[in-house]
Tab-separated table of C-alpha atoms in Angstrom:
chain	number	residue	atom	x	y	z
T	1	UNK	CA	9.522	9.669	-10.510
T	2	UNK	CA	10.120	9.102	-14.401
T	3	UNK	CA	7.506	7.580	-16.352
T	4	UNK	CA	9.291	4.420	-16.785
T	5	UNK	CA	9.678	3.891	-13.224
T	6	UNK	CA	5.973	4.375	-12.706
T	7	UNK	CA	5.778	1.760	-15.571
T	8	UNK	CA	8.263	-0.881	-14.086
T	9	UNK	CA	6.382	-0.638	-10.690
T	10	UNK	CA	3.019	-1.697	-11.986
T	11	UNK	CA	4.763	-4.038	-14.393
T	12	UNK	CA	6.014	-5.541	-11.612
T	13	UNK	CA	3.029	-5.479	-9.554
T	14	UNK	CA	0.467	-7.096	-12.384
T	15	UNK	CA	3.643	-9.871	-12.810
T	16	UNK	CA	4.011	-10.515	-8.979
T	17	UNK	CA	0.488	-10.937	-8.405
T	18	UNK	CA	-0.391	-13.041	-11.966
T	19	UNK	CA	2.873	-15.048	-10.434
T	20	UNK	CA	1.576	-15.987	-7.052
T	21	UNK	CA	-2.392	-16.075	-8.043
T	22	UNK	CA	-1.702	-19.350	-10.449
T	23	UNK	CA	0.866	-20.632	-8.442
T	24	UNK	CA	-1.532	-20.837	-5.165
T	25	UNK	CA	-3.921	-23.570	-6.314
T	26	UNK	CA	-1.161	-26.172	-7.688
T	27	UNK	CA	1.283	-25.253	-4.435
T	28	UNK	CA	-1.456	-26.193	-2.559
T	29	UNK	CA	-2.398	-29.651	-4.022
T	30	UNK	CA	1.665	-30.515	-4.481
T	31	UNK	CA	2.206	-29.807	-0.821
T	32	UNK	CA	-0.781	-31.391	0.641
T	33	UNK	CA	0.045	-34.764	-1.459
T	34	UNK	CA	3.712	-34.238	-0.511
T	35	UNK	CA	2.970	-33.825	2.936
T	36	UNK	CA	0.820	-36.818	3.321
T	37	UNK	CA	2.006	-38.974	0.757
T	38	UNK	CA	4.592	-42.549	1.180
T	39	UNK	CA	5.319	-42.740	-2.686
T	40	UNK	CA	8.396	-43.930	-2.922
T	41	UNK	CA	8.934	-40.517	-5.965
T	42	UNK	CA	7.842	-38.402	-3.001
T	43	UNK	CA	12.069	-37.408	-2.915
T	44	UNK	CA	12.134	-36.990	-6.670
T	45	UNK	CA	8.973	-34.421	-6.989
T	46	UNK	CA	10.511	-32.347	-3.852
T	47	UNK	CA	13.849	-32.334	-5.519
T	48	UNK	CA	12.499	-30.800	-8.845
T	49	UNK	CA	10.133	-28.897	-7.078
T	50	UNK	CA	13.050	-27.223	-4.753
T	51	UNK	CA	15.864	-26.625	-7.926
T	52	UNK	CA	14.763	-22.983	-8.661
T	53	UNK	CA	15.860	-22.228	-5.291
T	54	UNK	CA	19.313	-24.331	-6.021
T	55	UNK	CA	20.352	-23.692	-9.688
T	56	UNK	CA	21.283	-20.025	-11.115
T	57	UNK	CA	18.163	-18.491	-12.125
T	58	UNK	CA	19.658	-17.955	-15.426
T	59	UNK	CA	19.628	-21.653	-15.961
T	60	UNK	CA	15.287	-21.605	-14.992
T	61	UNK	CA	15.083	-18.836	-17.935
T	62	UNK	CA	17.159	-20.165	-20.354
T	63	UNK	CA	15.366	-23.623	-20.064
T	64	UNK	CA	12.154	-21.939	-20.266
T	65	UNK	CA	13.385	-20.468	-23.304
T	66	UNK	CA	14.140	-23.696	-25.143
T	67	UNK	CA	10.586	-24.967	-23.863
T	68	UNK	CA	8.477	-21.815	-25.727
T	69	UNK	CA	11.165	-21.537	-28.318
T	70	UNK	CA	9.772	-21.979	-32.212
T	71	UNK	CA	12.184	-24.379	-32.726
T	72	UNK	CA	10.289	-26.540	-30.267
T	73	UNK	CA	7.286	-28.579	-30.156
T	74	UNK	CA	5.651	-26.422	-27.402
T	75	UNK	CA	6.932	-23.055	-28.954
T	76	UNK	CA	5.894	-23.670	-32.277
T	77	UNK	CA	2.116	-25.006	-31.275
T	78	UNK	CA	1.966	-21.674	-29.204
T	79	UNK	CA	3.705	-19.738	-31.952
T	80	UNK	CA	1.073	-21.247	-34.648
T	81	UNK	CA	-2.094	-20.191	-32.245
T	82	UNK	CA	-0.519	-16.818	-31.340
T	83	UNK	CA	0.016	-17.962	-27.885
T	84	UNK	CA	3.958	-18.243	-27.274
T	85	UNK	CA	4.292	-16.076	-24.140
T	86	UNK	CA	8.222	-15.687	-24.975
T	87	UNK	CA	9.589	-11.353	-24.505
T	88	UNK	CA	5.987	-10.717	-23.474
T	89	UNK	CA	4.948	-10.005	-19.417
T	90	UNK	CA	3.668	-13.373	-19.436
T	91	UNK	CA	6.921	-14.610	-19.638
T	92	UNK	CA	7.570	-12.202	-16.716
T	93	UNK	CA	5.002	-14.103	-14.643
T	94	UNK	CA	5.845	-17.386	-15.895
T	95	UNK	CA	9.669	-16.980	-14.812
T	96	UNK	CA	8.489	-15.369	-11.344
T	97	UNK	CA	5.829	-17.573	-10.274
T	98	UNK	CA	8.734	-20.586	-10.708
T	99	UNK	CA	11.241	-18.969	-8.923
T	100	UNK	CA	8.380	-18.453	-6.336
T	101	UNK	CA	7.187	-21.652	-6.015
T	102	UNK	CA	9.603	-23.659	-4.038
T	103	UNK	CA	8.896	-21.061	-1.707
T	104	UNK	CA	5.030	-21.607	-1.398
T	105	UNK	CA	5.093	-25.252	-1.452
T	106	UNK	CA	7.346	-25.558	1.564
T	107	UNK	CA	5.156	-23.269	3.310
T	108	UNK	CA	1.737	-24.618	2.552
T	109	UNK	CA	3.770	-28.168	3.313
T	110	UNK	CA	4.771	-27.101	6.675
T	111	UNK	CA	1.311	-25.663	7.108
T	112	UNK	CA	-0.151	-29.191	6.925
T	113	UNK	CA	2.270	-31.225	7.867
T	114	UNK	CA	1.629	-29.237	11.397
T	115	UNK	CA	-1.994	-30.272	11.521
T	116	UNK	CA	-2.612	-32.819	14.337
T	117	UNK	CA	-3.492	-36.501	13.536
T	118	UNK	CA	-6.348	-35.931	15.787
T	119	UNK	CA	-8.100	-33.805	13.166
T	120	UNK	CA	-8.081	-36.493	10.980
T	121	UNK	CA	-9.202	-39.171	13.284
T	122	UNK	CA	-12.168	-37.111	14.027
T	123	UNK	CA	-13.185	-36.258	10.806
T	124	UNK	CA	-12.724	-39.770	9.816
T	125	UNK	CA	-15.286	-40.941	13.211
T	126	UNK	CA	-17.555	-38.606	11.609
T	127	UNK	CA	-17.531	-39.643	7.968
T	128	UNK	CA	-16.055	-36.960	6.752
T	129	UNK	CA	-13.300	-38.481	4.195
T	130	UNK	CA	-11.569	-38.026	0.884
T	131	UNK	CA	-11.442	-35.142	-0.827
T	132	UNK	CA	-14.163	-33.465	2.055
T	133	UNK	CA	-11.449	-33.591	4.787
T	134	UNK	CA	-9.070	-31.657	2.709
T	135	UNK	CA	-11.463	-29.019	2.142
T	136	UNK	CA	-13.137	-28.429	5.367
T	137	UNK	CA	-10.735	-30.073	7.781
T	138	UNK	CA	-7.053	-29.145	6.625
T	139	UNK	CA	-7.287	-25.856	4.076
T	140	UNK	CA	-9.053	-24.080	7.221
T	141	UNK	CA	-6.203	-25.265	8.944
T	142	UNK	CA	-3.634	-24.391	6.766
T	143	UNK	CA	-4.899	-21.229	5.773
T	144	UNK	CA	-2.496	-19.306	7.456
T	145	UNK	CA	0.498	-21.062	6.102
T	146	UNK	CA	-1.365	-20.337	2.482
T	147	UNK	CA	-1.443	-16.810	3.189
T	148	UNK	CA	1.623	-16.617	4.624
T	149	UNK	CA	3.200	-18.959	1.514
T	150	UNK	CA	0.609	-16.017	-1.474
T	151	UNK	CA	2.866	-13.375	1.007
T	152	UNK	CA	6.263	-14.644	0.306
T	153	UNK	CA	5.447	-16.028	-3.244
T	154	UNK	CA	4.506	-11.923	-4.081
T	155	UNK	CA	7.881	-10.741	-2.475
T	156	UNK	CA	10.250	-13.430	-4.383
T	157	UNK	CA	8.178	-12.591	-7.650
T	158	UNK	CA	8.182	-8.783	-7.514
T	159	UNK	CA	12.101	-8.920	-7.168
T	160	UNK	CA	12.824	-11.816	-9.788
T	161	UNK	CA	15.931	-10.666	-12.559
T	162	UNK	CA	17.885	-13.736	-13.858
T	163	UNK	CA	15.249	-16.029	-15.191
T	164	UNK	CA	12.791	-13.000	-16.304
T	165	UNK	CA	15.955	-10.733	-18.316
T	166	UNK	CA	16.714	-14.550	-19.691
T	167	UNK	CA	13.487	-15.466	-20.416
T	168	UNK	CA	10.873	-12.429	-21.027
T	169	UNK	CA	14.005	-9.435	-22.091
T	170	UNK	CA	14.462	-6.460	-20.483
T	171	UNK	CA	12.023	-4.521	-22.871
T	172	UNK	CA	10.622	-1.112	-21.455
T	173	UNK	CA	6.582	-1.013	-20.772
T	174	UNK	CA	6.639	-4.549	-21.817
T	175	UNK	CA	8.399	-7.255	-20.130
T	176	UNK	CA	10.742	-4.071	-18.038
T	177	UNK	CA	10.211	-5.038	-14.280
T	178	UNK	CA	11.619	-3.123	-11.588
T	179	UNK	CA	15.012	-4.916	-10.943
T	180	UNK	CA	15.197	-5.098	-14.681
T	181	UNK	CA	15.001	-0.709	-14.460
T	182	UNK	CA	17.693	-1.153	-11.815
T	183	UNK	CA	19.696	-2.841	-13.855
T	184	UNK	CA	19.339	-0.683	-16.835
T	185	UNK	CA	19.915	2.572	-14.550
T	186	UNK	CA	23.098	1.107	-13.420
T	187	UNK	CA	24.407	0.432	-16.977
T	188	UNK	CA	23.485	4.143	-17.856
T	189	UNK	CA	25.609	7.281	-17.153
T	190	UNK	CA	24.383	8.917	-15.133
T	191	UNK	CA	21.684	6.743	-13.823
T	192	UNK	CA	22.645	6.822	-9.896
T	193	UNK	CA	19.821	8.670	-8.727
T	194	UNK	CA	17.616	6.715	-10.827
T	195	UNK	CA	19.045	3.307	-9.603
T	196	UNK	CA	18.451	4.859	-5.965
T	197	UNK	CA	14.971	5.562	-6.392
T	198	UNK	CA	14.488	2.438	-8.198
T	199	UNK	CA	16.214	0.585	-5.291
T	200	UNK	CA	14.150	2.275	-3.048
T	201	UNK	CA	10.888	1.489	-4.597
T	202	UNK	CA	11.926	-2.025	-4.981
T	203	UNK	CA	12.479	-2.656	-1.209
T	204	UNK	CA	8.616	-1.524	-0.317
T	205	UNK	CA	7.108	-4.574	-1.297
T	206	UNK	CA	9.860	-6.993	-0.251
T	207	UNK	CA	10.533	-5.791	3.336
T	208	UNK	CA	6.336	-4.992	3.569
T	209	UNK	CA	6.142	-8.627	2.162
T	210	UNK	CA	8.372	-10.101	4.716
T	211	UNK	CA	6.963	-8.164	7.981
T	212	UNK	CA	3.419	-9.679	6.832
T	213	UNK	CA	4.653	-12.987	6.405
T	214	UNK	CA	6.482	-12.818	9.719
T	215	UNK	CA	3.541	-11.444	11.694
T	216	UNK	CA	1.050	-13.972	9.630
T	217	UNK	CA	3.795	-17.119	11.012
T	218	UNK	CA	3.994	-15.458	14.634
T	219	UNK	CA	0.218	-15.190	15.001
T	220	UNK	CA	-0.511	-18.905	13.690
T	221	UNK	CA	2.325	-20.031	16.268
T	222	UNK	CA	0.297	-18.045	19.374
T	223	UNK	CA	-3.019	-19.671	18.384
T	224	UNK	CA	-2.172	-23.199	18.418
């Protein structure tokens, strides 16, 4: 392996994980309140939550791009604290975890939406309420759905390309992920066996990604 491979690996490692560490906690709360909640915006927050997975992701980085642009409010307040995450890794993570997180929330929401009314009931007979239900009665629950959701939320993440290149550049041992090395092999002459090793590498952690998040679903199904 070339050094830069080795470099877009753990590049896209450190992103994937960042990604799907910080979009855990608010995928949880969003699909807990979406999964219990009558609001009448209920349709409106799962429609913007779900348009990564609709739109080009081109369209997620370029938006992000106007957000932490200098030219805008957020960008320049960034910008004047040295902050602005824009052709940096953070921008990496920032583009993943989005694309990613249509894909938690709908797990975690199945993951309580499954939990029995009976739970509830109970805890309720018992005093347990509020914010204390949640935490002891429907996270345990839930917590293979949440594992399963961190699972799938790495695997989207660690293959992201349209928003990131849009967003963060395709800049080598900085913001140079492992479908962005692809995609820079495959522009080069003679970059075949390059692209092949880098196709390789990036199919580890998806397909691992996706056996674990099958066997994590298959084994919550058997012990209900």
């Amino acid at each position: 392996m070339e050094p830069f491979e080795i470099e877009a690996l753990l590049l896209s490692v450190k992103v994937a994980l960042v990604a799907t560490a910080a979009g855990i906690p608010p995928a949880v709360a969003i699909a807990y309140w979406l999964a219990h909640t009558n609001s009448r915006v209920r349709l409106l927050v799962d429609t913007a939550i779900q348009l990564p997975l609709i739109v080009p992701p081109v369209v997620v980085g370029f938006a992000l791009l106007l957000l932490f642009s200098i030219t805008s409010p957020v960008g320049a307040w960034l910008q004047s604290v040295g902050l602005n995450p824009a052709f940096t890794w953070v921008a990496a993570a920032i583009a993943s975890g989005i694309m990613a997180f249509p894909l938690m929330v709908r797990s975690i929401r199945q993951a309580f939406e499954a939990e029995h009314p009976s739970y509830a009931d109970a805890a309720r007979t018992l005093g347990v309420d509020g914010f204390s239900r949640f935490v002891r009665v429907s996270v345990p629950l839930a917590l293979p759905g949440m594992i399963s959701a961190a699972v799938l939320g790495f695997a989207r993440a660690i293959g992201e390309f349209g928003a990131t290149i849009t967003f963060a550049a395709n800049i080598p041992g900085l913001t140079q992920t492992l479908p962005l090395a692809l995609y820079t092999a495959a522009q080069s002459p003679g970059g075949e066996e390059a692209g092949l090793r880098l196709a390789f590498l990036s199919l580890i952690p998806a397909v691992g990604s996706l056996l674990i998040a099958e066997w994590l679903q298959r084994k919550n199904t058997r012990t209900k």
